[in-house]
Amino acid sequence: MRYTQAGLPRWRGFNLLGMYTTGHEGYFPEEDFQLIAELGFDFVRLPLSYRTWTVDGDLDRIEPVYQVNEKALESIDACVRAGEKYGLHINLNLHRAPGYCINPGEKEPFNLWKDGEAVKAFAWHWELFAKRYRDIPSSRLSFDLVNEPLGLDVITREEHKRAISAAVKAIRAISPNRLVIADGMGGGNIPCPELADLNIAQSCRAYQPMTLTHHKAEWWTPSKNFTETPHWPDMMSENGLWNRQRLIDHYAEWAKMSQELGIGVHCGEGGAYWYTPHDVVVAWMRDVMDVLQGYNIGYALWNFRGQFGILDSGRKDCAYEEWRGHLLDRQLYEILKAH
């Protein structure tokens, strides 16, 4: 069977983390865009925290959520310009949205999935971006609404769709042709066919099995319960045994949704943390990329530089190549580039 993606390009690239959490306000070196293009990729996803462009305030109150620091938004403007300059599609994502972030540690005044005021604020921020970039075509810029919504054990599909629908409506009122993407539920692992009537694409993840990809990850609590050194294939995780066939079956659900409902699919994040043995990362990544390519699903590695990336990752067991003043993981790069 030939798999298509309902008009969605098979973009390949990286996440850049300059504003994904507070403390990372606007650090996007233009060099990163240049190097990504030079390496032959065409996509940059920007996970963003709305708190990096709103005025600090008492988050027991809702008012600060609407108080925008215009200077901070100029960093995003620069990324959009860099995308045009280097031929990279830019994808804006709310990693922290009003009322929700998958990462713990920062307080919110409301709950995106339960509170109408949070849904209103969520749509308001996307309307802000829709107005700001109304003249930028979807070929250059897309919106990924909220990073990794919760699973069905915490929120319902109806609660999820309520928030997504509000944002889509706000965007389309300003920019009717904007390409909009919604992450799957369950941390990006569960397809959402119920969103088909919204005419948007969806984003999956490449982090399974997490006992391999998040080995010793300080923020992932279950890592403390899995002390086995990662290996591939046949790696056990919280949700069972993983191997190439399990990957094929996992992404088949996304491909089925795309084929039957015309929903484009892209893999917005994937990768393995620097504590996972490099030879295991390489073997796992080759299978993941083979499977995604087989289903015609593009990808964005988390991240470019850093502990999941191909540049300056700090792995102790990797034979790096000096390249453009950086340390390049040539082996991992060649796998990505070949797919």
mmCIF file of C-alpha atoms in Angstrom:
data_model
loop_
_atom_site.group_PDB
_atom_site.id
_atom_site.type_symbol
_atom_site.label_atom_id
_atom_site.label_comp_id
_atom_site.label_asym_id
_atom_site.label_seq_id
_atom_site.Cartn_x
_atom_site.Cartn_y
_atom_site.Cartn_z
ATOM 1 C CA MET A 1 0.000 0.000 0.000
ATOM 2 C CA ARG A 2 1.285 3.482 -0.852
ATOM 3 C CA TYR A 3 0.919 5.836 2.083
ATOM 4 C CA THR A 4 0.297 9.520 1.548
ATOM 5 C CA GLN A 5 -0.169 12.286 4.082
ATOM 6 C CA ALA A 6 -3.255 14.136 2.858
ATOM 7 C CA GLY A 7 -1.210 16.965 1.379
ATOM 8 C CA LEU A 8 1.064 17.363 4.419
ATOM 9 C CA PRO A 9 4.725 17.573 3.363
ATOM 10 C CA ARG A 10 7.109 15.014 4.813
ATOM 11 C CA TRP A 11 9.128 17.597 6.689
ATOM 12 C CA ARG A 12 12.316 16.479 8.460
ATOM 13 C CA GLY A 13 14.151 18.510 11.053
ATOM 14 C CA PHE A 14 14.596 19.452 14.682
ATOM 15 C CA ASN A 15 13.144 21.148 17.738
ATOM 16 C CA LEU A 16 14.899 24.332 18.931
ATOM 17 C CA LEU A 17 14.410 25.018 22.623
ATOM 18 C CA GLY A 18 15.062 28.734 23.062
ATOM 19 C CA MET A 19 11.656 29.522 24.623
ATOM 20 C CA TYR A 20 10.204 26.189 25.669
ATOM 21 C CA THR A 21 10.270 26.985 29.371
ATOM 22 C CA THR A 22 10.867 29.992 31.591
ATOM 23 C CA GLY A 23 14.562 30.627 31.914
ATOM 24 C CA HIS A 24 14.933 30.112 28.153
ATOM 25 C CA GLU A 25 13.734 33.472 26.868
ATOM 26 C CA GLY A 26 14.600 34.084 23.259
ATOM 27 C CA TYR A 27 17.913 32.306 22.761
ATOM 28 C CA PHE A 28 17.718 31.179 19.128
ATOM 29 C CA PRO A 29 21.139 31.453 17.448
ATOM 30 C CA GLU A 30 20.730 32.117 13.745
ATOM 31 C CA GLU A 31 23.582 29.647 13.271
ATOM 32 C CA ASP A 32 21.244 26.796 14.236
ATOM 33 C CA PHE A 33 18.915 27.560 11.320
ATOM 34 C CA GLN A 34 21.875 27.869 8.967
ATOM 35 C CA LEU A 35 23.402 24.550 10.073
ATOM 36 C CA ILE A 36 20.095 22.673 9.933
ATOM 37 C CA ALA A 37 19.642 23.816 6.336
ATOM 38 C CA GLU A 38 23.272 23.026 5.473
ATOM 39 C CA LEU A 39 22.809 19.492 6.792
ATOM 40 C CA GLY A 40 19.922 19.010 4.382
ATOM 41 C CA PHE A 41 16.828 19.374 6.594
ATOM 42 C CA ASP A 42 13.801 21.594 6.032
ATOM 43 C CA PHE A 43 11.807 21.879 9.281
ATOM 44 C CA VAL A 44 12.134 23.569 12.675
ATOM 45 C CA ARG A 45 9.620 23.135 15.466
ATOM 46 C CA LEU A 46 9.657 25.784 18.193
ATOM 47 C CA PRO A 47 8.171 24.502 21.470
ATOM 48 C CA LEU A 48 7.186 27.654 23.336
ATOM 49 C CA SER A 49 6.009 28.561 26.805
ATOM 50 C CA TYR A 50 3.424 31.326 26.759
ATOM 51 C CA ARG A 51 4.957 32.455 30.049
ATOM 52 C CA THR A 52 8.048 33.653 28.178
ATOM 53 C CA TRP A 53 6.042 36.458 26.510
ATOM 54 C CA THR A 54 3.541 37.286 29.250
ATOM 55 C CA VAL A 55 4.265 39.668 32.082
ATOM 56 C CA ASP A 56 5.288 38.060 35.362
ATOM 57 C CA GLY A 57 2.553 38.273 37.942
ATOM 58 C CA ASP A 58 0.588 36.521 40.656
ATOM 59 C CA LEU A 59 -0.635 33.345 38.998
ATOM 60 C CA ASP A 60 -3.432 32.984 41.479
ATOM 61 C CA ARG A 61 -4.957 35.616 39.187
ATOM 62 C CA ILE A 62 -5.773 35.306 35.492
ATOM 63 C CA GLU A 63 -4.907 38.872 34.430
ATOM 64 C CA PRO A 64 -1.148 38.277 33.847
ATOM 65 C CA VAL A 65 -1.994 35.594 31.274
ATOM 66 C CA TYR A 66 -3.193 38.369 28.933
ATOM 67 C CA GLN A 67 -0.378 40.875 29.570
ATOM 68 C CA VAL A 68 2.024 40.483 26.651
ATOM 69 C CA ASN A 69 5.688 41.466 26.606
ATOM 70 C CA GLU A 70 6.089 42.562 22.990
ATOM 71 C CA LYS A 71 9.891 42.401 23.152
ATOM 72 C CA ALA A 72 9.804 38.662 23.823
ATOM 73 C CA LEU A 73 7.669 38.020 20.745
ATOM 74 C CA GLU A 74 10.345 39.627 18.593
ATOM 75 C CA SER A 75 12.503 36.533 19.197
ATOM 76 C CA ILE A 76 9.820 34.440 17.495
ATOM 77 C CA ASP A 77 9.615 36.965 14.655
ATOM 78 C CA ALA A 78 13.350 36.458 14.128
ATOM 79 C CA CYS A 79 12.847 32.695 13.871
ATOM 80 C CA VAL A 80 10.158 33.140 11.231
ATOM 81 C CA ARG A 81 12.521 35.370 9.257
ATOM 82 C CA ALA A 82 15.357 32.856 9.651
ATOM 83 C CA GLY A 83 13.075 30.138 8.312
ATOM 84 C CA GLU A 84 12.482 32.170 5.171
ATOM 85 C CA LYS A 85 16.179 33.003 4.835
ATOM 86 C CA TYR A 86 17.337 29.380 5.051
ATOM 87 C CA GLY A 87 14.378 27.626 3.441
ATOM 88 C CA LEU A 88 13.054 26.024 6.627
ATOM 89 C CA HIS A 89 9.405 25.549 7.526
ATOM 90 C CA ILE A 90 8.737 26.975 11.009
ATOM 91 C CA ASN A 91 6.231 25.260 13.286
ATOM 92 C CA LEU A 92 5.093 27.138 16.413
ATOM 93 C CA ASN A 93 3.965 24.978 19.332
ATOM 94 C CA LEU A 94 2.653 25.875 22.772
ATOM 95 C CA HIS A 95 4.739 23.601 24.959
ATOM 96 C CA ARG A 96 3.178 25.423 27.899
ATOM 97 C CA ALA A 97 -0.297 26.680 27.083
ATOM 98 C CA PRO A 98 -2.592 28.598 29.414
ATOM 99 C CA GLY A 99 -3.726 25.991 31.917
ATOM 100 C CA TYR A 100 -1.542 23.087 30.803
ATOM 101 C CA CYS A 101 1.983 21.762 30.411
ATOM 102 C CA ILE A 102 3.066 18.137 30.472
ATOM 103 C CA ASN A 103 6.151 19.194 32.430
ATOM 104 C CA PRO A 104 5.626 19.622 36.176
ATOM 105 C CA GLY A 105 6.865 22.492 38.302
ATOM 106 C CA GLU A 106 5.128 25.700 37.185
ATOM 107 C CA LYS A 107 1.830 26.866 38.604
ATOM 108 C CA GLU A 108 -1.180 27.699 36.416
ATOM 109 C CA PRO A 109 -4.248 29.681 37.490
ATOM 110 C CA PHE A 110 -6.643 27.272 35.765
ATOM 111 C CA ASN A 111 -6.924 23.947 33.913
ATOM 112 C CA LEU A 112 -7.088 23.935 30.107
ATOM 113 C CA TRP A 113 -9.119 20.722 29.993
ATOM 114 C CA LYS A 114 -11.616 21.588 32.712
ATOM 115 C CA ASP A 115 -12.024 25.382 32.859
ATOM 116 C CA GLY A 116 -13.724 27.572 30.290
ATOM 117 C CA GLU A 117 -11.551 30.558 31.187
ATOM 118 C CA ALA A 118 -8.436 28.551 30.340
ATOM 119 C CA VAL A 119 -9.898 27.570 26.969
ATOM 120 C CA LYS A 120 -10.656 31.244 26.315
ATOM 121 C CA ALA A 121 -7.064 32.245 27.136
ATOM 122 C CA PHE A 122 -5.687 29.411 25.003
ATOM 123 C CA ALA A 123 -7.692 30.589 21.977
ATOM 124 C CA TRP A 124 -6.684 34.210 22.695
ATOM 125 C CA HIS A 125 -2.967 33.416 22.445
ATOM 126 C CA TRP A 126 -3.430 31.571 19.175
ATOM 127 C CA GLU A 127 -5.457 34.484 17.854
ATOM 128 C CA LEU A 128 -2.480 36.662 18.813
ATOM 129 C CA PHE A 129 -0.176 34.573 16.618
ATOM 130 C CA ALA A 130 -2.741 34.343 13.813
ATOM 131 C CA LYS A 131 -2.912 38.149 13.646
ATOM 132 C CA ARG A 132 0.835 38.591 13.966
ATOM 133 C CA TYR A 133 1.656 36.201 11.120
ATOM 134 C CA ARG A 134 -1.448 36.517 8.969
ATOM 135 C CA ASP A 135 0.665 37.426 5.921
ATOM 136 C CA ILE A 136 3.023 34.433 6.253
ATOM 137 C CA PRO A 137 1.813 31.493 4.095
ATOM 138 C CA SER A 138 1.292 28.019 5.498
ATOM 139 C CA SER A 139 4.100 26.773 3.275
ATOM 140 C CA ARG A 140 6.435 28.652 5.627
ATOM 141 C CA LEU A 141 4.612 28.628 8.972
ATOM 142 C CA SER A 142 2.263 26.261 10.808
ATOM 143 C CA PHE A 143 0.721 26.180 14.296
ATOM 144 C CA ASP A 144 0.958 23.124 16.596
ATOM 145 C CA LEU A 145 -1.629 23.937 19.238
ATOM 146 C CA VAL A 146 -0.545 22.302 22.500
ATOM 147 C CA ASN A 147 2.253 19.917 23.336
ATOM 148 C CA GLU A 148 1.377 16.370 24.395
ATOM 149 C CA PRO A 149 -2.116 16.478 25.900
ATOM 150 C CA LEU A 150 -2.922 14.123 28.734
ATOM 151 C CA GLY A 151 -4.190 10.576 28.343
ATOM 152 C CA LEU A 152 -7.709 9.201 28.481
ATOM 153 C CA ASP A 153 -7.258 8.262 32.126
ATOM 154 C CA VAL A 154 -7.165 11.984 32.993
ATOM 155 C CA ILE A 155 -9.196 13.863 30.370
ATOM 156 C CA THR A 156 -11.883 12.856 27.908
ATOM 157 C CA ARG A 157 -11.752 13.175 24.146
ATOM 158 C CA GLU A 158 -14.577 15.696 24.435
ATOM 159 C CA GLU A 159 -12.593 17.889 26.847
ATOM 160 C CA HIS A 160 -9.594 17.731 24.561
ATOM 161 C CA LYS A 161 -11.636 18.590 21.478
ATOM 162 C CA ARG A 162 -13.290 21.541 23.228
ATOM 163 C CA ALA A 163 -9.920 23.250 23.714
ATOM 164 C CA ILE A 164 -8.587 22.351 20.275
ATOM 165 C CA SER A 165 -11.769 23.506 18.540
ATOM 166 C CA ALA A 166 -11.675 26.885 20.295
ATOM 167 C CA ALA A 167 -8.115 27.537 19.137
ATOM 168 C CA VAL A 168 -8.837 26.412 15.575
ATOM 169 C CA LYS A 169 -11.887 28.682 15.413
ATOM 170 C CA ALA A 170 -9.866 31.666 16.658
ATOM 171 C CA ILE A 171 -7.070 31.027 14.152
ATOM 172 C CA ARG A 172 -9.326 30.447 11.176
ATOM 173 C CA ALA A 173 -11.277 33.640 11.839
ATOM 174 C CA ILE A 174 -8.051 35.528 11.119
ATOM 175 C CA SER A 175 -6.156 33.143 8.861
ATOM 176 C CA PRO A 176 -8.555 30.709 7.154
ATOM 177 C CA ASN A 177 -5.830 28.787 5.325
ATOM 178 C CA ARG A 178 -3.352 28.404 8.182
ATOM 179 C CA LEU A 179 -2.001 24.879 8.568
ATOM 180 C CA VAL A 180 -2.914 23.765 12.095
ATOM 181 C CA ILE A 181 -1.626 20.656 13.872
ATOM 182 C CA ALA A 182 -2.824 18.950 17.047
ATOM 183 C CA ASP A 183 -0.641 16.598 19.076
ATOM 184 C CA GLY A 184 -2.139 13.221 19.835
ATOM 185 C CA MET A 185 -3.417 12.503 23.328
ATOM 186 C CA GLY A 186 -1.509 10.427 25.845
ATOM 187 C CA GLY A 187 1.656 12.454 25.354
ATOM 188 C CA GLY A 188 1.337 12.356 21.572
ATOM 189 C CA ASN A 189 0.830 8.609 21.360
ATOM 190 C CA ILE A 190 -2.933 8.331 20.799
ATOM 191 C CA PRO A 191 -4.456 9.354 17.433
ATOM 192 C CA CYS A 192 -7.560 11.541 17.597
ATOM 193 C CA PRO A 193 -9.892 10.713 14.675
ATOM 194 C CA GLU A 194 -12.649 12.705 16.374
ATOM 195 C CA LEU A 195 -10.817 15.880 15.263
ATOM 196 C CA ALA A 196 -11.285 15.037 11.575
ATOM 197 C CA ASP A 197 -14.056 17.602 11.089
ATOM 198 C CA LEU A 198 -11.673 20.412 12.113
ATOM 199 C CA ASN A 199 -9.579 19.926 8.961
ATOM 200 C CA ILE A 200 -6.254 19.917 10.808
ATOM 201 C CA ALA A 201 -3.189 17.657 10.830
ATOM 202 C CA GLN A 202 -1.931 15.666 13.815
ATOM 203 C CA SER A 203 1.427 15.011 15.450
ATOM 204 C CA CYS A 204 2.716 11.778 16.950
ATOM 205 C CA ARG A 205 5.890 10.986 18.939
ATOM 206 C CA ALA A 206 8.964 8.760 18.666
ATOM 207 C CA TYR A 207 9.827 8.067 22.298
ATOM 208 C CA GLN A 208 8.748 4.443 22.633
ATOM 209 C CA PRO A 209 9.900 2.516 24.568
ATOM 210 C CA MET A 210 10.544 5.213 27.147
ATOM 211 C CA THR A 211 12.750 2.891 29.185
ATOM 212 C CA LEU A 212 15.149 3.197 26.242
ATOM 213 C CA THR A 213 14.632 6.821 25.228
ATOM 214 C CA HIS A 214 14.351 8.262 28.747
ATOM 215 C CA HIS A 215 16.916 6.102 30.525
ATOM 216 C CA LYS A 216 18.004 7.961 33.685
ATOM 217 C CA ALA A 217 16.008 11.025 32.642
ATOM 218 C CA GLU A 218 15.751 13.088 35.795
ATOM 219 C CA TRP A 219 12.242 14.423 35.072
ATOM 220 C CA TRP A 220 10.675 11.054 34.176
ATOM 221 C CA THR A 221 9.746 9.468 37.504
ATOM 222 C CA PRO A 222 9.356 5.860 36.219
ATOM 223 C CA SER A 223 13.023 5.851 35.189
ATOM 224 C CA LYS A 224 13.828 5.107 38.807
ATOM 225 C CA ASN A 225 11.891 1.835 38.542
ATOM 226 C CA PHE A 226 13.647 0.622 35.369
ATOM 227 C CA THR A 227 17.309 0.092 36.145
ATOM 228 C CA GLU A 228 18.062 -2.325 33.304
ATOM 229 C CA THR A 229 20.585 -1.020 30.803
ATOM 230 C CA PRO A 230 18.668 -0.253 27.589
ATOM 231 C CA HIS A 231 19.029 -2.615 24.658
ATOM 232 C CA TRP A 232 17.322 -3.017 21.307
ATOM 233 C CA PRO A 233 15.211 -4.849 20.221
ATOM 234 C CA ASP A 234 12.905 -6.494 22.785
ATOM 235 C CA MET A 235 13.081 -3.741 25.379
ATOM 236 C CA MET A 236 10.479 -3.913 28.137
ATOM 237 C CA SER A 237 8.695 -0.704 29.147
ATOM 238 C CA GLU A 238 5.693 0.322 31.203
ATOM 239 C CA ASN A 239 3.396 -0.608 28.335
ATOM 240 C CA GLY A 240 4.941 -3.923 27.364
ATOM 241 C CA LEU A 241 7.656 -5.260 25.085
ATOM 242 C CA TRP A 242 8.938 -3.151 22.204
ATOM 243 C CA ASN A 243 10.664 -4.214 19.011
ATOM 244 C CA ARG A 244 10.460 -3.327 15.330
ATOM 245 C CA GLN A 245 7.118 -5.070 14.849
ATOM 246 C CA ARG A 246 5.653 -3.197 17.814
ATOM 247 C CA LEU A 247 6.788 0.067 16.215
ATOM 248 C CA ILE A 248 5.142 -0.940 12.934
ATOM 249 C CA ASP A 249 1.894 -1.720 14.742
ATOM 250 C CA HIS A 250 2.046 1.487 16.792
ATOM 251 C CA TYR A 251 2.408 3.813 13.804
ATOM 252 C CA ALA A 252 -0.060 1.786 11.759
ATOM 253 C CA GLU A 253 -2.826 3.384 13.842
ATOM 254 C CA TRP A 254 -1.658 6.822 12.724
ATOM 255 C CA ALA A 255 -1.322 5.724 9.098
ATOM 256 C CA LYS A 256 -4.822 4.216 9.195
ATOM 257 C CA MET A 257 -6.283 7.486 10.441
ATOM 258 C CA SER A 258 -4.459 9.358 7.702
ATOM 259 C CA GLN A 259 -5.643 7.018 4.956
ATOM 260 C CA GLU A 260 -9.251 6.694 6.072
ATOM 261 C CA LEU A 261 -9.925 10.268 7.220
ATOM 262 C CA GLY A 262 -7.460 12.313 5.175
ATOM 263 C CA ILE A 263 -5.627 13.603 8.261
ATOM 264 C CA GLY A 264 -1.974 14.464 7.658
ATOM 265 C CA VAL A 265 0.472 13.084 10.243
ATOM 266 C CA HIS A 266 3.881 14.372 11.298
ATOM 267 C CA CYS A 267 6.108 13.190 14.170
ATOM 268 C CA GLY A 268 6.785 16.399 16.069
ATOM 269 C CA GLU A 269 9.247 14.971 18.582
ATOM 270 C CA GLY A 270 11.479 11.956 19.028
ATOM 271 C CA GLY A 271 14.894 10.942 20.234
ATOM 272 C CA ALA A 272 16.831 9.295 23.044
ATOM 273 C CA TYR A 273 18.546 10.854 26.070
ATOM 274 C CA TRP A 274 22.321 10.949 26.354
ATOM 275 C CA TYR A 275 22.541 8.211 29.020
ATOM 276 C CA THR A 276 21.214 5.558 26.640
ATOM 277 C CA PRO A 277 24.187 3.669 25.121
ATOM 278 C CA HIS A 278 24.994 5.131 21.743
ATOM 279 C CA ASP A 279 24.961 1.811 19.887
ATOM 280 C CA VAL A 280 21.462 1.169 21.266
ATOM 281 C CA VAL A 281 20.277 4.619 20.176
ATOM 282 C CA VAL A 282 21.618 3.986 16.677
ATOM 283 C CA ALA A 283 19.921 0.585 16.355
ATOM 284 C CA TRP A 284 16.615 1.872 17.722
ATOM 285 C CA MET A 285 16.692 5.057 15.647
ATOM 286 C CA ARG A 286 17.320 3.137 12.442
ATOM 287 C CA ASP A 287 14.182 1.059 13.040
ATOM 288 C CA VAL A 288 12.097 4.094 14.028
ATOM 289 C CA MET A 289 13.150 6.023 10.950
ATOM 290 C CA ASP A 290 12.524 3.028 8.687
ATOM 291 C CA VAL A 291 8.994 2.674 10.053
ATOM 292 C CA LEU A 292 8.167 6.384 9.862
ATOM 293 C CA GLN A 293 9.498 6.556 6.320
ATOM 294 C CA GLY A 294 7.442 3.505 5.387
ATOM 295 C CA TYR A 295 4.303 5.334 6.497
ATOM 296 C CA ASN A 296 5.488 8.578 4.868
ATOM 297 C CA ILE A 297 5.587 10.378 8.223
ATOM 298 C CA GLY A 298 8.093 13.200 8.652
ATOM 299 C CA TYR A 299 9.851 13.957 11.928
ATOM 300 C CA ALA A 300 11.535 16.547 14.145
ATOM 301 C CA LEU A 301 14.227 15.289 16.495
ATOM 302 C CA TRP A 302 14.252 16.606 20.052
ATOM 303 C CA ASN A 303 16.618 18.381 19.838
ATOM 304 C CA PHE A 304 19.368 19.787 17.562
ATOM 305 C CA ARG A 305 22.116 20.777 19.988
ATOM 306 C CA GLY A 306 22.006 19.062 23.341
ATOM 307 C CA GLN A 307 21.384 15.830 25.157
ATOM 308 C CA PHE A 308 18.980 14.284 22.606
ATOM 309 C CA GLY A 309 20.564 15.859 19.562
ATOM 310 C CA ILE A 310 23.108 15.260 16.825
ATOM 311 C CA LEU A 311 25.251 18.280 17.730
ATOM 312 C CA ASP A 312 27.179 18.762 20.987
ATOM 313 C CA SER A 313 25.093 16.119 22.747
ATOM 314 C CA GLY A 314 27.684 15.306 25.405
ATOM 315 C CA ARG A 315 27.424 11.539 25.015
ATOM 316 C CA LYS A 316 30.433 9.792 26.533
ATOM 317 C CA ASP A 317 30.427 6.808 24.145
ATOM 318 C CA CYS A 318 30.034 8.587 20.807
ATOM 319 C CA ALA A 319 32.800 9.029 18.224
ATOM 320 C CA TYR A 320 32.197 12.671 17.356
ATOM 321 C CA GLU A 321 33.340 14.471 14.243
ATOM 322 C CA GLU A 322 34.522 18.058 14.527
ATOM 323 C CA TRP A 323 32.323 20.090 12.202
ATOM 324 C CA ARG A 324 31.795 23.854 11.914
ATOM 325 C CA GLY A 325 33.152 24.373 15.411
ATOM 326 C CA HIS A 326 30.843 21.742 16.918
ATOM 327 C CA LEU A 327 30.878 18.031 17.681
ATOM 328 C CA LEU A 328 28.665 16.183 15.208
ATOM 329 C CA ASP A 329 27.251 12.713 15.849
ATOM 330 C CA ARG A 330 27.871 11.637 12.275
ATOM 331 C CA GLN A 331 26.389 8.154 12.727
ATOM 332 C CA LEU A 332 23.064 9.430 14.039
ATOM 333 C CA TYR A 333 23.000 12.209 11.465
ATOM 334 C CA GLU A 334 23.472 9.766 8.589
ATOM 335 C CA ILE A 335 20.487 7.711 9.793
ATOM 336 C CA LEU A 336 18.268 10.783 9.932
ATOM 337 C CA LYS A 337 19.440 12.130 6.601
ATOM 338 C CA ALA A 338 18.891 8.780 4.885
ATOM 339 C CA HIS A 339 15.239 8.824 5.955
#
